[in-house]
Amino acid sequence: MKTLTGKALAAAIRERTQAEAASGPQPRLAVVVATADEASLWYVRSIAKAAAGVGIVCDVVDLGPEAAPEQITATLARLSADDHVHGVLLQTPLPAGASAQELATAIDPRKDVDGANPLSLGRLAAGLPAFPPATAAAVMALLDHYEVALEGRRAVVVGRSTVVGKPLAHLLLDRHATVTVCHSRTRDLAAVTAQGEVLVAAAGRAGLIGAAHVAPGAVVIDVGTNPTADGGLTGDVDAEAVAETAGALTPVPGGVGPVTTALLLRHTARAANLP
Ligand code: NAD
């Protein structure tokens, strides 16, 4: 089984992004945070650090875990109206009762660099230009980087969230794959996933995908990031179990994750250069 790492691809994307960021107004990304979740705050710090590395300014607007939905909406609207801000990201999780999709309607689609506004998903579904969620875009970038053919092939996506599964299904359809989307109510998951020549696991369930779920030779992309007891991360795919069957697999960590962050910055540089 081949291991499809994301690090070299992420570095290449960052290099192109740096050049793009230097070619116009300095891009500025605003990240709105309303949580005390340590993993989420760690991710925001990693975005800020990566942004600085490619010449993008990253402002973290921390509203605190008690922020009211109205306050979050007003902040997103203010940043969307600010000519100096090119990208707006709403970090999750959010305070109880707040809907990320509802709040993200306040993000200007031209600045919606993580495809969170439902308008962006609608445009994507309609085949119109829009920023896809960086994670879904990262899956496509990995498939392209490793020259995985998609046209006419069976692609199975496990997960139907608006962040990963749904936008990814549209991106795969645009590339002429035959797409099946599975979810928590799918009956006999293994029978469906074993049809996939390309299989994407984005369920957030550690080890969900085992040998019986994978077709011989399938290209498997593991989007899952599940915390382990020792403070690390593990994917949705049981890498050891599928090693004999799968043709290729992305590692966790070091697969989709680094490409996601790199593409978020790429989208920001693009947003800064929009006419
Ligand atoms: P989510 O909880 O919003 O959605 C999970 C989806 O998986 C749902 O559609 C659900 O129906 C499906 N699902 C759950 N259990 C299932 C099961 N037993 N069988 C089949 N389907 C099942 O999660 P999300 O935000 O889409 O994220 C999915 C995973 O991807 C998580 O582990 C998350 O941490 C990870 N993630 C990684 C990155 C990255 O950059 N690597 C970015 C975003 C999300």
mmCIF file of C-alpha atoms in Angstrom, residues 23-211:
data_model
loop_
_atom_site.group_PDB
_atom_site.id
_atom_site.type_symbol
_atom_site.label_atom_id
_atom_site.label_comp_id
_atom_site.label_asym_id
_atom_site.label_seq_id
_atom_site.Cartn_x
_atom_site.Cartn_y
_atom_site.Cartn_z
ATOM 1 C CA SER A 23 1.827 40.183 -5.861
ATOM 2 C CA GLY A 24 -0.981 42.470 -4.628
ATOM 3 C CA PRO A 25 -2.320 44.044 -1.445
ATOM 4 C CA GLN A 26 -1.085 42.146 1.613
ATOM 5 C CA PRO A 27 -3.817 39.582 2.329
ATOM 6 C CA ARG A 28 -5.518 39.730 5.711
ATOM 7 C CA LEU A 29 -7.439 36.844 7.257
ATOM 8 C CA ALA A 30 -9.731 37.388 10.237
ATOM 9 C CA VAL A 31 -10.529 34.342 12.372
ATOM 10 C CA VAL A 32 -13.532 34.725 14.668
ATOM 11 C CA VAL A 33 -13.317 32.517 17.740
ATOM 12 C CA ALA A 34 -16.015 31.916 20.372
ATOM 13 C CA THR A 35 -14.785 28.870 22.245
ATOM 14 C CA ALA A 36 -12.446 27.763 25.008
ATOM 15 C CA ASP A 37 -11.884 24.395 23.303
ATOM 16 C CA GLU A 38 -8.142 23.777 23.538
ATOM 17 C CA ALA A 39 -7.854 21.744 20.284
ATOM 18 C CA SER A 40 -9.693 24.464 18.396
ATOM 19 C CA LEU A 41 -7.535 27.240 19.872
ATOM 20 C CA TRP A 42 -4.429 25.225 19.000
ATOM 21 C CA TYR A 43 -5.647 24.986 15.397
ATOM 22 C CA VAL A 44 -6.231 28.749 15.253
ATOM 23 C CA ARG A 45 -2.687 29.381 16.497
ATOM 24 C CA SER A 46 -1.360 27.021 13.835
ATOM 25 C CA ILE A 47 -3.286 28.928 11.134
ATOM 26 C CA ALA A 48 -1.875 32.243 12.393
ATOM 27 C CA LYS A 49 1.656 30.862 12.353
ATOM 28 C CA ALA A 50 1.280 29.382 8.878
ATOM 29 C CA ALA A 51 -0.240 32.656 7.636
ATOM 30 C CA ALA A 52 2.738 34.653 8.896
ATOM 31 C CA GLY A 53 5.013 32.197 7.077
ATOM 32 C CA VAL A 54 3.494 33.077 3.690
ATOM 33 C CA GLY A 55 3.077 36.827 4.203
ATOM 34 C CA ILE A 56 -0.588 36.845 5.208
ATOM 35 C CA VAL A 57 -1.733 38.877 8.197
ATOM 36 C CA CYS A 58 -3.981 36.858 10.504
ATOM 37 C CA ASP A 59 -6.156 38.653 13.077
ATOM 38 C CA VAL A 60 -7.734 36.437 15.714
ATOM 39 C CA VAL A 61 -10.949 38.024 16.983
ATOM 40 C CA ASP A 62 -11.661 36.175 20.216
ATOM 41 C CA LEU A 63 -15.200 36.828 21.461
ATOM 42 C CA GLY A 64 -14.952 34.268 24.258
ATOM 43 C CA PRO A 65 -17.037 31.127 24.884
ATOM 44 C CA GLU A 66 -20.001 33.139 26.211
ATOM 45 C CA ALA A 67 -20.484 35.192 23.046
ATOM 46 C CA ALA A 68 -24.117 35.684 21.988
ATOM 47 C CA PRO A 69 -25.072 34.701 18.405
ATOM 48 C CA GLU A 70 -25.972 38.344 17.660
ATOM 49 C CA GLN A 71 -22.492 39.431 18.691
ATOM 50 C CA ILE A 72 -20.902 36.823 16.423
ATOM 51 C CA THR A 73 -23.134 37.834 13.507
ATOM 52 C CA ALA A 74 -22.328 41.511 14.027
ATOM 53 C CA THR A 75 -18.593 40.741 14.113
ATOM 54 C CA LEU A 76 -18.744 38.681 10.912
ATOM 55 C CA ALA A 77 -20.741 41.438 9.201
ATOM 56 C CA ARG A 78 -18.283 44.115 10.348
ATOM 57 C CA LEU A 79 -15.284 42.126 9.075
ATOM 58 C CA SER A 80 -17.085 41.383 5.803
ATOM 59 C CA ALA A 81 -17.581 45.132 5.291
ATOM 60 C CA ASP A 82 -13.959 46.006 6.152
ATOM 61 C CA ASP A 83 -11.957 46.692 2.964
ATOM 62 C CA HIS A 84 -8.720 45.751 4.741
ATOM 63 C CA VAL A 85 -9.963 42.214 5.477
ATOM 64 C CA HIS A 86 -9.900 39.720 2.592
ATOM 65 C CA GLY A 87 -10.801 36.436 4.277
ATOM 66 C CA VAL A 88 -13.218 35.710 7.137
ATOM 67 C CA LEU A 89 -13.219 32.400 9.000
ATOM 68 C CA LEU A 90 -15.664 31.380 11.721
ATOM 69 C CA GLN A 91 -13.971 28.817 13.939
ATOM 70 C CA THR A 92 -15.994 25.984 15.491
ATOM 71 C CA PRO A 93 -17.112 24.826 18.004
ATOM 72 C CA LEU A 94 -19.504 27.651 18.830
ATOM 73 C CA PRO A 95 -21.413 28.425 22.042
ATOM 74 C CA ALA A 96 -24.336 26.050 22.673
ATOM 75 C CA GLY A 97 -27.383 26.944 20.597
ATOM 76 C CA ALA A 98 -25.446 28.845 17.920
ATOM 77 C CA SER A 99 -25.658 27.428 14.377
ATOM 78 C CA ALA A 100 -22.457 27.764 12.352
ATOM 79 C CA GLN A 101 -24.380 27.745 9.080
ATOM 80 C CA GLU A 102 -26.874 30.338 10.275
ATOM 81 C CA LEU A 103 -24.105 32.636 11.538
ATOM 82 C CA ALA A 104 -21.974 32.118 8.421
ATOM 83 C CA THR A 105 -24.676 33.765 6.295
ATOM 84 C CA ALA A 106 -23.126 37.003 7.631
ATOM 85 C CA ILE A 107 -19.823 36.265 5.839
ATOM 86 C CA ASP A 108 -19.497 37.974 2.446
ATOM 87 C CA PRO A 109 -19.207 35.064 -0.072
ATOM 88 C CA ARG A 110 -16.216 36.837 -1.665
ATOM 89 C CA LYS A 111 -14.418 36.595 1.687
ATOM 90 C CA ASP A 112 -15.787 33.171 2.624
ATOM 91 C CA VAL A 113 -12.404 31.425 2.323
ATOM 92 C CA ASP A 114 -13.592 28.269 4.115
ATOM 93 C CA GLY A 115 -16.865 27.953 2.188
ATOM 94 C CA ALA A 116 -19.000 28.250 5.334
ATOM 95 C CA ASN A 117 -21.782 30.492 4.011
ATOM 96 C CA PRO A 118 -24.607 28.293 2.654
ATOM 97 C CA LEU A 119 -24.505 30.524 -0.449
ATOM 98 C CA SER A 120 -21.011 29.200 -1.165
ATOM 99 C CA LEU A 121 -22.219 25.591 -0.964
ATOM 100 C CA GLY A 122 -25.158 26.474 -3.221
ATOM 101 C CA ARG A 123 -22.869 28.092 -5.776
ATOM 102 C CA LEU A 124 -20.574 25.055 -5.615
ATOM 103 C CA ALA A 125 -23.545 22.745 -6.198
ATOM 104 C CA ALA A 126 -24.581 24.883 -9.168
ATOM 105 C CA GLY A 127 -21.075 24.794 -10.641
ATOM 106 C CA LEU A 128 -20.535 28.529 -10.065
ATOM 107 C CA PRO A 129 -17.264 30.002 -8.778
ATOM 108 C CA ALA A 130 -17.058 29.855 -4.970
ATOM 109 C CA PHE A 131 -14.517 28.990 -2.311
ATOM 110 C CA PRO A 132 -15.065 25.354 -1.314
ATOM 111 C CA PRO A 133 -14.428 24.410 2.318
ATOM 112 C CA ALA A 134 -10.651 24.024 2.595
ATOM 113 C CA THR A 135 -10.938 20.393 3.781
ATOM 114 C CA ALA A 136 -13.002 19.325 0.772
ATOM 115 C CA ALA A 137 -10.606 21.208 -1.500
ATOM 116 C CA ALA A 138 -7.679 19.460 0.219
ATOM 117 C CA VAL A 139 -9.089 16.023 -0.645
ATOM 118 C CA MET A 140 -9.316 17.045 -4.306
ATOM 119 C CA ALA A 141 -5.811 18.548 -4.225
ATOM 120 C CA LEU A 142 -4.386 15.293 -2.835
ATOM 121 C CA LEU A 143 -6.182 13.204 -5.475
ATOM 122 C CA ASP A 144 -4.806 15.481 -8.201
ATOM 123 C CA HIS A 145 -1.315 15.588 -6.728
ATOM 124 C CA TYR A 146 -1.132 11.796 -6.788
ATOM 125 C CA GLU A 147 -2.753 11.710 -10.244
ATOM 126 C CA VAL A 148 -5.730 9.627 -9.157
ATOM 127 C CA ALA A 149 -8.129 9.351 -12.096
ATOM 128 C CA LEU A 150 -11.715 10.321 -11.276
ATOM 129 C CA GLU A 151 -13.643 10.446 -14.533
ATOM 130 C CA GLY A 152 -16.152 7.624 -14.700
ATOM 131 C CA ARG A 153 -14.848 6.015 -11.532
ATOM 132 C CA ARG A 154 -16.848 5.099 -8.436
ATOM 133 C CA ALA A 155 -16.152 7.432 -5.528
ATOM 134 C CA VAL A 156 -17.689 6.782 -2.113
ATOM 135 C CA VAL A 157 -17.761 9.500 0.563
ATOM 136 C CA VAL A 158 -18.504 8.553 4.176
ATOM 137 C CA GLY A 159 -20.011 11.607 5.915
ATOM 138 C CA ARG A 160 -22.589 14.177 4.760
ATOM 139 C CA SER A 161 -21.617 17.282 6.723
ATOM 140 C CA THR A 162 -21.725 20.677 5.022
ATOM 141 C CA VAL A 163 -18.033 21.091 5.882
ATOM 142 C CA VAL A 164 -16.720 17.946 4.197
ATOM 143 C CA GLY A 165 -19.081 15.303 2.778
ATOM 144 C CA LYS A 166 -21.598 17.428 0.844
ATOM 145 C CA PRO A 167 -19.181 19.887 -0.792
ATOM 146 C CA LEU A 168 -16.810 17.032 -1.601
ATOM 147 C CA ALA A 169 -19.590 15.113 -3.340
ATOM 148 C CA HIS A 170 -20.133 18.144 -5.604
ATOM 149 C CA LEU A 171 -16.427 18.566 -6.308
ATOM 150 C CA LEU A 172 -16.140 14.869 -7.234
ATOM 151 C CA LEU A 173 -19.244 15.105 -9.451
ATOM 152 C CA ASP A 174 -17.695 18.088 -11.234
ATOM 153 C CA ARG A 175 -14.804 15.794 -12.086
ATOM 154 C CA HIS A 176 -17.181 13.200 -13.529
ATOM 155 C CA ALA A 177 -16.849 10.603 -10.779
ATOM 156 C CA THR A 178 -19.887 8.460 -9.950
ATOM 157 C CA VAL A 179 -20.504 9.538 -6.377
ATOM 158 C CA THR A 180 -22.182 7.771 -3.463
ATOM 159 C CA VAL A 181 -22.528 9.498 -0.102
ATOM 160 C CA CYS A 182 -22.846 7.384 3.068
ATOM 161 C CA HIS A 183 -23.814 8.545 6.557
ATOM 162 C CA SER A 184 -24.743 7.298 10.010
ATOM 163 C CA ARG A 185 -28.029 5.789 8.782
ATOM 164 C CA THR A 186 -26.491 3.949 5.832
ATOM 165 C CA ARG A 187 -27.314 0.251 6.009
ATOM 166 C CA ASP A 188 -24.430 -2.203 5.538
ATOM 167 C CA LEU A 189 -21.774 0.478 5.228
ATOM 168 C CA ALA A 190 -19.050 -2.004 4.257
ATOM 169 C CA ALA A 191 -21.022 -3.274 1.257
ATOM 170 C CA VAL A 192 -21.358 0.298 -0.057
ATOM 171 C CA THR A 193 -17.835 1.522 0.676
ATOM 172 C CA ALA A 194 -16.337 -1.632 -0.851
ATOM 173 C CA GLN A 195 -17.731 -0.390 -4.193
ATOM 174 C CA GLY A 196 -15.459 2.655 -4.096
ATOM 175 C CA GLU A 197 -12.440 2.849 -6.354
ATOM 176 C CA VAL A 198 -11.854 6.059 -4.441
ATOM 177 C CA LEU A 199 -13.015 6.055 -0.817
ATOM 178 C CA VAL A 200 -13.093 9.156 1.386
ATOM 179 C CA ALA A 201 -13.690 8.675 5.111
ATOM 180 C CA ALA A 202 -15.018 11.794 6.869
ATOM 181 C CA ALA A 203 -17.175 10.482 9.699
ATOM 182 C CA GLY A 204 -15.109 11.404 12.752
ATOM 183 C CA ARG A 205 -15.179 7.798 14.055
ATOM 184 C CA ALA A 206 -11.790 6.300 14.870
ATOM 185 C CA GLY A 207 -11.137 3.037 13.035
ATOM 186 C CA LEU A 208 -14.586 2.971 11.359
ATOM 187 C CA ILE A 209 -13.121 1.790 8.061
ATOM 188 C CA GLY A 210 -11.559 -1.673 8.221
ATOM 189 C CA ALA A 211 -10.466 -4.278 5.689
#
